[in-house]
Coordinates of C-alpha atoms and ligand atoms in Angstrom, one line a residue:
M100 CA -0.1 -0.3 -0.2
L101 CA 1.8 3.2 -1.3
M102 CA 0.7 6.4 -1.3
S103 CA 1.6 10.4 -1.7
I104 CA 0.1 13.2 -1.0
G105 CA 1.2 17.3 -2.0
K106 CA 3.3 18.5 -4.8
A107 CA 5.4 21.1 -3.0
S108 CA 8.6 20.4 -1.6
F109 CA 7.8 22.2 2.2
S110 CA 9.7 21.8 5.0
A111 CA 7.6 20.4 7.8
E112 CA 8.6 20.1 11.7
I113 CA 6.2 17.2 13.2
E114 CA 5.3 18.9 17.0
G115 CA 3.8 16.3 18.9
L116 CA 1.6 12.8 18.1
R117 CA -1.8 11.8 19.2
V118 CA -3.9 8.5 19.3
W119 CA -7.4 7.7 19.8
P120 CA -8.1 3.8 19.6
A121 CA -11.8 3.2 18.5
P122 CA -13.6 0.3 18.6
E123 CA -13.1 -0.5 14.7
K124 CA -9.8 1.7 14.1
T125 CA -6.6 3.7 15.5
R126 CA -6.4 7.2 14.8
V127 CA -3.1 8.2 14.8
V128 CA -2.7 12.2 14.6
F129 CA 0.6 14.0 13.9
D130 CA 0.6 17.2 14.7
L131 CA 2.7 19.4 12.0
S132 CA 4.2 23.0 11.3
D133 CA 2.8 22.8 7.8
V134 CA 1.6 21.0 5.0
V135 CA 4.1 17.3 4.4
E136 CA 5.1 14.9 1.4
Y137 CA 4.3 12.1 3.4
K138 CA 4.0 8.0 2.4
V139 CA 2.4 5.8 3.9
F140 CA 3.0 2.0 3.8
T141 CA 2.5 -1.1 5.6
I142 CA 5.6 -3.8 5.7
K143 CA 5.1 -8.1 7.2
N144 CA 6.3 -9.5 9.7
P145 CA 6.0 -8.3 11.8
T146 CA 3.6 -6.2 10.9
R147 CA 4.0 -2.2 11.0
V148 CA 3.3 0.7 9.3
V149 CA 5.5 3.0 8.6
I150 CA 4.9 6.6 7.6
D151 CA 7.8 8.9 5.9
F152 CA 7.6 12.6 6.3
K153 CA 10.2 14.0 3.0
N154 CA 11.4 17.1 4.1
S155 CA 10.4 17.5 8.2
K156 CA 12.1 16.6 12.0
S157 CA 10.1 16.1 14.7
L158 CA 11.2 18.4 17.8
K159 CA 10.7 15.6 20.3
Q160 CA 11.2 11.9 20.9
L161 CA 7.7 11.3 19.6
V162 CA 5.4 8.7 22.4
A163 CA 2.3 7.4 22.6
P164 CA 0.4 5.1 25.7
V165 CA 0.2 2.1 23.5
S166 CA -0.5 -0.4 26.6
R167 CA -3.9 -1.2 26.7
N168 CA -4.9 -0.5 22.5
K169 CA -6.1 -3.3 20.5
L170 CA -3.9 -2.0 17.5
L171 CA -0.7 -0.6 18.1
T172 CA 1.9 -2.0 20.3
G173 CA 4.3 1.0 20.2
V174 CA 6.0 3.9 18.4
R175 CA 9.3 4.4 16.5
S176 CA 11.3 7.0 15.3
A177 CA 14.5 8.4 13.3
E178 CA 15.8 10.5 11.0
K179 CA 16.7 9.1 7.8
Q180 CA 19.3 10.1 5.1
D181 CA 18.0 13.3 2.7
K182 CA 15.7 15.2 5.4
M183 CA 13.3 12.2 5.8
F184 CA 11.9 11.7 8.7
R185 CA 10.2 8.3 9.8
V186 CA 7.6 6.8 11.9
V187 CA 7.4 3.0 12.5
L188 CA 4.4 2.0 14.1
D189 CA 4.7 -1.2 15.3
L190 CA 0.7 -3.2 15.2
R191 CA -0.5 -6.8 16.2
R192 CA -2.3 -7.4 13.0
A193 CA -2.3 -6.0 9.3
V194 CA -4.8 -3.8 9.1
Q195 CA -6.2 -1.4 5.9
I196 CA -4.4 2.6 5.9
K197 CA -6.4 5.6 4.9
S198 CA -4.6 8.9 5.4
F199 CA -5.3 12.6 5.4
Q200 CA -3.6 16.2 6.0
L201 CA -6.4 18.7 7.4
T202 CA -5.3 22.5 7.0
P203 CA -5.4 24.7 10.9
A204 CA -8.6 25.6 11.8
K205 CA -8.8 27.5 15.7
D206 CA -7.0 26.3 17.9
R207 CA -5.1 23.6 15.9
G208 CA -2.9 23.8 13.3
H209 CA -1.8 21.4 10.3
R210 CA -2.7 18.2 11.0
L211 CA -1.9 14.4 9.1
V212 CA -4.1 11.8 10.3
V213 CA -3.7 8.1 9.8
D214 CA -6.5 5.5 10.6
L215 CA -5.3 1.9 11.5
I216 CA -8.4 -0.1 10.6
D217 CA -9.2 -3.6 12.3
P218 CA -10.4 -5.6 8.9
K219 CA -11.6 -7.9 11.3
I220 CA -14.0 -5.2 12.8
A221 CA -14.7 -2.8 10.1
T222 CA -16.0 -5.7 7.5
K223 CA -18.2 -6.6 10.4
T224 CA -19.1 -3.6 10.1
F225 CA -19.2 -2.3 6.9
A226 CA -19.4 -5.2 4.6
V227 CA -16.4 -4.1 2.4
G228 CA -17.5 -3.9 -0.5
T229 CA -15.9 -5.5 -3.7
R230 CA -12.9 -4.4 -4.1
N231 CA -11.0 -0.6 -3.3
K232 CA -10.5 1.5 -5.4
P233 CA -7.4 2.3 -6.7
L234 CA -5.2 4.8 -4.3
H235 CA -4.9 8.0 -6.4
E236 CA -9.2 8.0 -7.7
Q237 CA -9.7 7.9 -3.8
N238 CA -7.2 10.8 -3.7
A239 CA -8.9 12.4 -6.0
A240 CA -12.5 12.1 -4.3
Q241 CA -10.7 13.4 -1.2
R242 CA -9.8 16.5 -2.6
T243 CA -13.5 17.1 -3.5
I244 CA -14.9 16.3 -0.5
A245 CA -12.2 18.3 1.8
K246 CA -14.3 21.5 0.5
P247 CA -17.9 20.4 1.5
Q248 CA -18.8 23.9 0.6
T249 CA -18.2 23.3 -2.5
A250 CA -21.4 21.4 -3.7
S251 CA -22.2 23.8 -6.2
V252 CA -20.3 22.4 -9.2
K253 CA -23.3 22.8 -11.5
S254 CA -22.8 26.4 -11.6
V255 CA -19.2 26.7 -13.2
S256 CA -21.2 27.6 -16.3
L257 CA -20.0 30.5 -18.6
K258 CA -21.8 33.0 -16.2
P259 CA -21.7 31.8 -12.9
V260 CA -25.0 32.9 -11.0
L261 CA -24.0 34.2 -8.0
R262 CA -26.4 33.1 -4.6
D263 CA -27.3 34.1 -1.6
L264 CA -25.4 32.4 1.7
V265 CA -27.8 30.3 3.0
V266 CA -28.3 30.7 7.2
A267 CA -30.7 27.6 8.8
V268 CA -32.5 28.9 12.0
D269 CA -33.8 26.7 13.9
A270 CA -36.6 28.1 16.6
G271 CA -35.8 24.9 19.4
H272 CA -38.6 23.6 20.8
G273 CA -42.8 24.0 19.8
G274 CA -46.0 23.0 19.5
K275 CA -46.5 20.3 22.6
D276 CA -42.5 20.5 23.7
P277 CA -42.7 23.8 25.7
G278 CA -38.7 23.2 26.2
A279 CA -37.3 24.6 29.9
T280 CA -40.2 26.9 31.8
G281 CA -38.9 29.7 33.9
K282 CA -40.7 31.1 37.3
R283 CA -42.6 33.6 36.2
G284 CA -44.4 31.1 33.6
T285 CA -42.4 32.4 30.3
K286 CA -41.5 29.2 27.9
E287 CA -38.4 28.4 25.6
K288 CA -40.1 27.7 22.6
D289 CA -41.8 31.4 23.1
V290 CA -38.3 33.2 23.8
V291 CA -36.3 31.4 21.4
L292 CA -38.6 31.4 18.7
S293 CA -39.2 35.2 19.2
I294 CA -35.1 35.2 18.9
A295 CA -35.3 33.2 15.9
K296 CA -37.1 34.9 14.2
K297 CA -35.1 38.1 14.5
L298 CA -32.2 36.9 13.8
A299 CA -33.5 35.5 10.5
S300 CA -35.0 39.2 9.5
K301 CA -30.9 41.0 10.0
I302 CA -30.2 38.4 8.2
D303 CA -32.0 39.0 5.4
S304 CA -31.5 42.6 5.4
T305 CA -28.2 41.6 5.2
H306 CA -26.5 41.4 1.6
G307 CA -25.9 38.2 -0.1
M308 CA -27.5 36.5 3.0
R309 CA -30.9 34.8 3.6
A310 CA -31.9 33.5 6.4
V311 CA -34.7 30.3 5.9
L312 CA -36.8 29.8 9.7
T313 CA -37.7 25.9 10.8
R314 CA -40.2 26.8 11.8
S315 CA -42.3 30.5 12.1
S316 CA -44.5 29.5 14.2
D317 CA -45.6 27.9 17.9
K318 CA -45.4 23.8 16.1
F319 CA -43.9 20.2 17.0
L320 CA -40.9 19.9 14.4
P321 CA -38.6 16.7 15.4
L322 CA -35.4 17.0 16.3
R323 CA -34.1 15.4 12.4
E324 CA -37.0 17.3 10.5
R325 CA -34.8 20.4 11.6
M326 CA -32.1 18.9 9.5
V327 CA -33.4 17.7 6.4
I328 CA -35.2 21.4 6.0
A329 CA -31.9 22.6 6.2
R330 CA -30.5 20.2 3.4
K331 CA -32.9 20.6 1.2
S332 CA -32.5 24.9 1.3
K333 CA -28.8 23.9 0.9
A334 CA -28.4 26.1 4.2
D335 CA -24.2 26.6 4.9
L336 CA -24.9 26.6 8.5
F337 CA -27.5 26.2 11.0
I338 CA -28.1 27.9 13.8
S339 CA -30.3 25.9 17.0
I340 CA -31.4 28.7 19.1
H341 CA -32.2 27.6 22.8
A342 CA -32.4 29.1 26.4
D343 CA -30.5 27.2 29.3
A344 CA -32.3 25.5 32.2
F345 CA -30.5 24.5 35.8
K346 CA -31.9 23.4 39.1
N347 CA -29.8 26.5 40.7
H348 CA -31.5 29.7 39.9
S349 CA -28.7 31.8 40.0
V350 CA -26.6 29.9 37.2
Q351 CA -26.1 32.6 34.5
G352 CA -24.9 33.0 31.0
S353 CA -24.8 31.8 27.1
S354 CA -22.9 29.1 25.4
V355 CA -22.0 27.8 22.5
Y356 CA -22.3 24.0 20.9
V357 CA -20.5 22.1 18.5
L358 CA -21.1 18.2 17.2
S359 CA -18.6 16.0 19.3
E360 CA -16.6 13.7 18.3
N361 CA -18.8 10.9 19.4
G362 CA -21.7 12.3 18.1
A363 CA -19.6 12.8 14.3
S364 CA -19.0 8.9 14.4
S365 CA -22.1 7.7 15.4
E366 CA -24.0 10.0 13.1
A367 CA -21.6 8.5 10.2
A368 CA -22.4 4.9 11.2
R369 CA -26.0 5.7 10.9
W370 CA -25.5 6.7 7.2
L371 CA -23.5 4.5 6.2
A372 CA -25.8 2.0 7.4
E373 CA -28.5 4.0 5.5
K374 CA -29.3 2.9 2.5
E375 CA -31.4 5.6 0.9
N376 CA -28.7 7.8 2.3
S377 CA -26.1 6.4 -0.1
A378 CA -26.8 8.1 -3.4
D379 CA -27.1 12.1 -2.4
F380 CA -25.0 13.2 -0.4
I381 CA -22.3 15.0 1.5
G382 CA -23.1 18.7 -0.3
G383 CA -24.8 16.9 -3.4
V384 CA -21.4 15.2 -4.0
T385 CA -22.8 12.0 -5.6
L386 CA -20.8 8.9 -4.2
E387 CA -21.1 7.0 -7.4
T388 CA -19.2 4.2 -5.3
E389 CA -19.6 0.4 -3.3
D390 CA -16.7 1.0 -1.8
Q391 CA -18.4 0.8 2.1
L392 CA -14.5 2.0 3.5
L393 CA -14.3 4.7 0.6
K394 CA -17.6 5.9 1.4
E395 CA -16.3 6.2 5.7
V396 CA -13.3 8.5 4.0
L397 CA -15.6 10.6 2.4
I398 CA -18.3 10.4 4.9
D399 CA -15.2 12.0 7.6
L400 CA -13.8 13.8 5.5
S401 CA -16.5 16.1 5.7
Q402 CA -17.6 15.7 8.9
N403 CA -13.7 16.7 9.5
A404 CA -13.9 19.8 7.6
V405 CA -17.5 21.2 8.8
L406 CA -16.6 20.8 12.3
D407 CA -13.7 22.2 12.1
A408 CA -15.7 25.4 10.0
S409 CA -18.7 25.0 13.2
T410 CA -15.9 24.9 15.8
N411 CA -15.0 28.7 14.3
I412 CA -18.1 29.8 13.9
A413 CA -18.9 28.5 17.6
D414 CA -16.1 30.3 18.7
K415 CA -16.5 33.8 16.7
V416 CA -20.5 33.8 17.7
L417 CA -19.6 33.0 21.9
G418 CA -16.7 35.5 21.6
G419 CA -20.1 38.3 20.5
L420 CA -22.0 36.8 23.2
K421 CA -19.4 37.6 25.6
K422 CA -19.1 41.2 24.9
V423 CA -23.0 41.3 24.9
G424 CA -23.5 39.7 28.5
R425 CA -22.2 37.1 30.5
V426 CA -21.5 33.4 29.6
H427 CA -21.7 30.4 31.6
K428 CA -19.0 28.3 29.9
P429 CA -15.6 31.1 28.1
N430 CA -15.0 28.0 25.8
V431 CA -17.0 26.4 23.0
Q432 CA -18.8 23.6 24.2
H433 CA -18.9 19.8 22.9
A434 CA -22.1 17.7 22.9
G435 CA -24.6 14.9 21.3
F436 CA -27.3 16.7 19.7
V437 CA -29.2 15.6 17.2
V438 CA -29.5 19.1 15.3
L439 CA -26.2 19.5 14.9
K440 CA -25.2 16.7 13.1
S441 CA -25.3 17.2 9.2
P442 CA -22.0 15.6 8.2
D443 CA -21.7 18.3 5.4
I444 CA -23.6 21.6 6.8
P445 CA -21.4 23.4 10.2
S446 CA -23.9 23.6 12.4
I447 CA -23.7 25.3 16.1
L448 CA -26.5 25.2 19.1
I449 CA -26.9 28.9 20.9
E450 CA -27.9 28.6 25.0
T451 CA -28.9 32.2 24.8
A452 CA -29.3 32.9 28.8
F453 CA -30.8 30.2 31.6
I454 CA -34.5 30.6 32.1
T455 CA -34.2 29.1 34.7
N456 CA -32.2 32.7 36.9
P457 CA -35.5 35.4 37.1
K458 CA -32.9 37.7 36.1
E459 CA -32.0 35.9 33.1
E460 CA -36.0 35.2 32.3
R461 CA -36.4 38.6 32.3
K462 CA -34.2 39.5 30.1
L463 CA -35.0 36.9 27.7
L464 CA -38.1 38.4 27.7
N465 CA -37.2 41.6 26.7
P466 CA -37.0 42.8 23.6
K467 CA -34.0 45.4 24.0
Q468 CA -32.3 42.2 25.8
Q469 CA -33.5 40.4 22.6
N470 CA -32.2 42.3 20.0
K471 CA -28.3 42.6 21.6
L472 CA -27.8 38.3 21.2
V473 CA -28.6 38.6 18.2
T474 CA -26.7 41.2 17.1
A475 CA -23.8 39.2 18.6
I476 CA -25.0 36.5 17.1
H477 CA -24.9 38.0 13.2
K478 CA -21.9 39.0 14.1
G479 CA -20.4 36.4 14.6
I480 CA -22.0 34.5 11.5
T481 CA -20.5 37.8 9.0
Q482 CA -17.1 38.1 10.7
Y483 CA -16.8 34.2 9.8
F484 CA -18.8 34.1 6.6
S485 CA -16.1 37.5 5.7
E486 CA -13.1 35.3 6.1
Y487 CA -14.3 31.4 4.6
A488 CA -17.3 32.8 2.2
P489 CA -18.3 29.6 0.4
P490 CA -17.4 29.4 -3.4
G491 CA -20.4 30.3 -6.2
T492 CA -21.8 32.8 -3.4
R493 CA -22.6 36.8 -3.7
L494 CA -20.1 37.7 -0.6
V495 CA -17.0 36.3 -2.9
S496 CA -18.0 39.0 -5.3
R497 CA -17.4 42.3 -2.9
Ligands
LIG10 ZN1 -34.0 23.6 24.6

């Protein structure tokens, strides 16, 4: 198995090594100072995976906890000739490999991800198809998918039609589901609808942007239905608006959530298991392959890119909220909320304030305070999209 990615001969430093064991695979992540040219291959007797980094060096000894790992038994590394740096992963048995690089996002820099997949368990879970595609095709597919928002490839005609950027605004709860309730009887479903409507109209009045409300009245909407609405309206961003609750009534402040890694991997398994999903997904890029392993790679890549984008947006929104009021948690939070699980739409969930705190309950009811929240959220969104406007949107043309 031979794989080589990257054309320029950048020199990079390997800053660290992280290992995540999971039932069906072990993920090894190298933190890098830059994009790197690398090769991954396996050697038998004893089984090991070799990663050669071209024009690279490591600043420190690469170590990883391997004592209880099902696949990995050791990590060795050495500088080789021609400025090549070699890392050897010693394994208990043969594995399937997939590898890809990630560009910097938020507080994370360049990364090389090497997944060691246990073929026995992977076969059981995903019933690996006929034969793997040639690897250069996988790479091509990876490049296609790395930017999930480039889905509107169809519009690359002589006169590209620029489109509005679409933000799906989701007011939490509704109808028979009131959400949390404040001391004065304020219902979460009502205040979040009011905030969501204000946010939507502010987005609608922004050049190059358009909002879609998942609900505009007091009606019940199942969680996955909210994702479907976002998908059908080809949303570039999904924002779910909520109000928090806690038994201690003095707890206060806003929080912003993105999907947790666990939530992402369980969703990937769900997508792979559901046949009807396989025809058309990941931002409209059709996965015309029977190869389950390749599909998994593509979903994984899309999720990674989307999670990076979500975290970046969440960070900017949180920064805005910090300026207009208290925050409950100073950092972006991770959770397995269902509405955040779209594998190709950056998604965030905002707990605007604690409805169970009498002071914040009053705030949530006050239109002026609602506007402050909306302005802060809106600022975070526009800040992000001015840096990362999806291709084909009017924002790019400015
Ligand atoms: Zn809620």
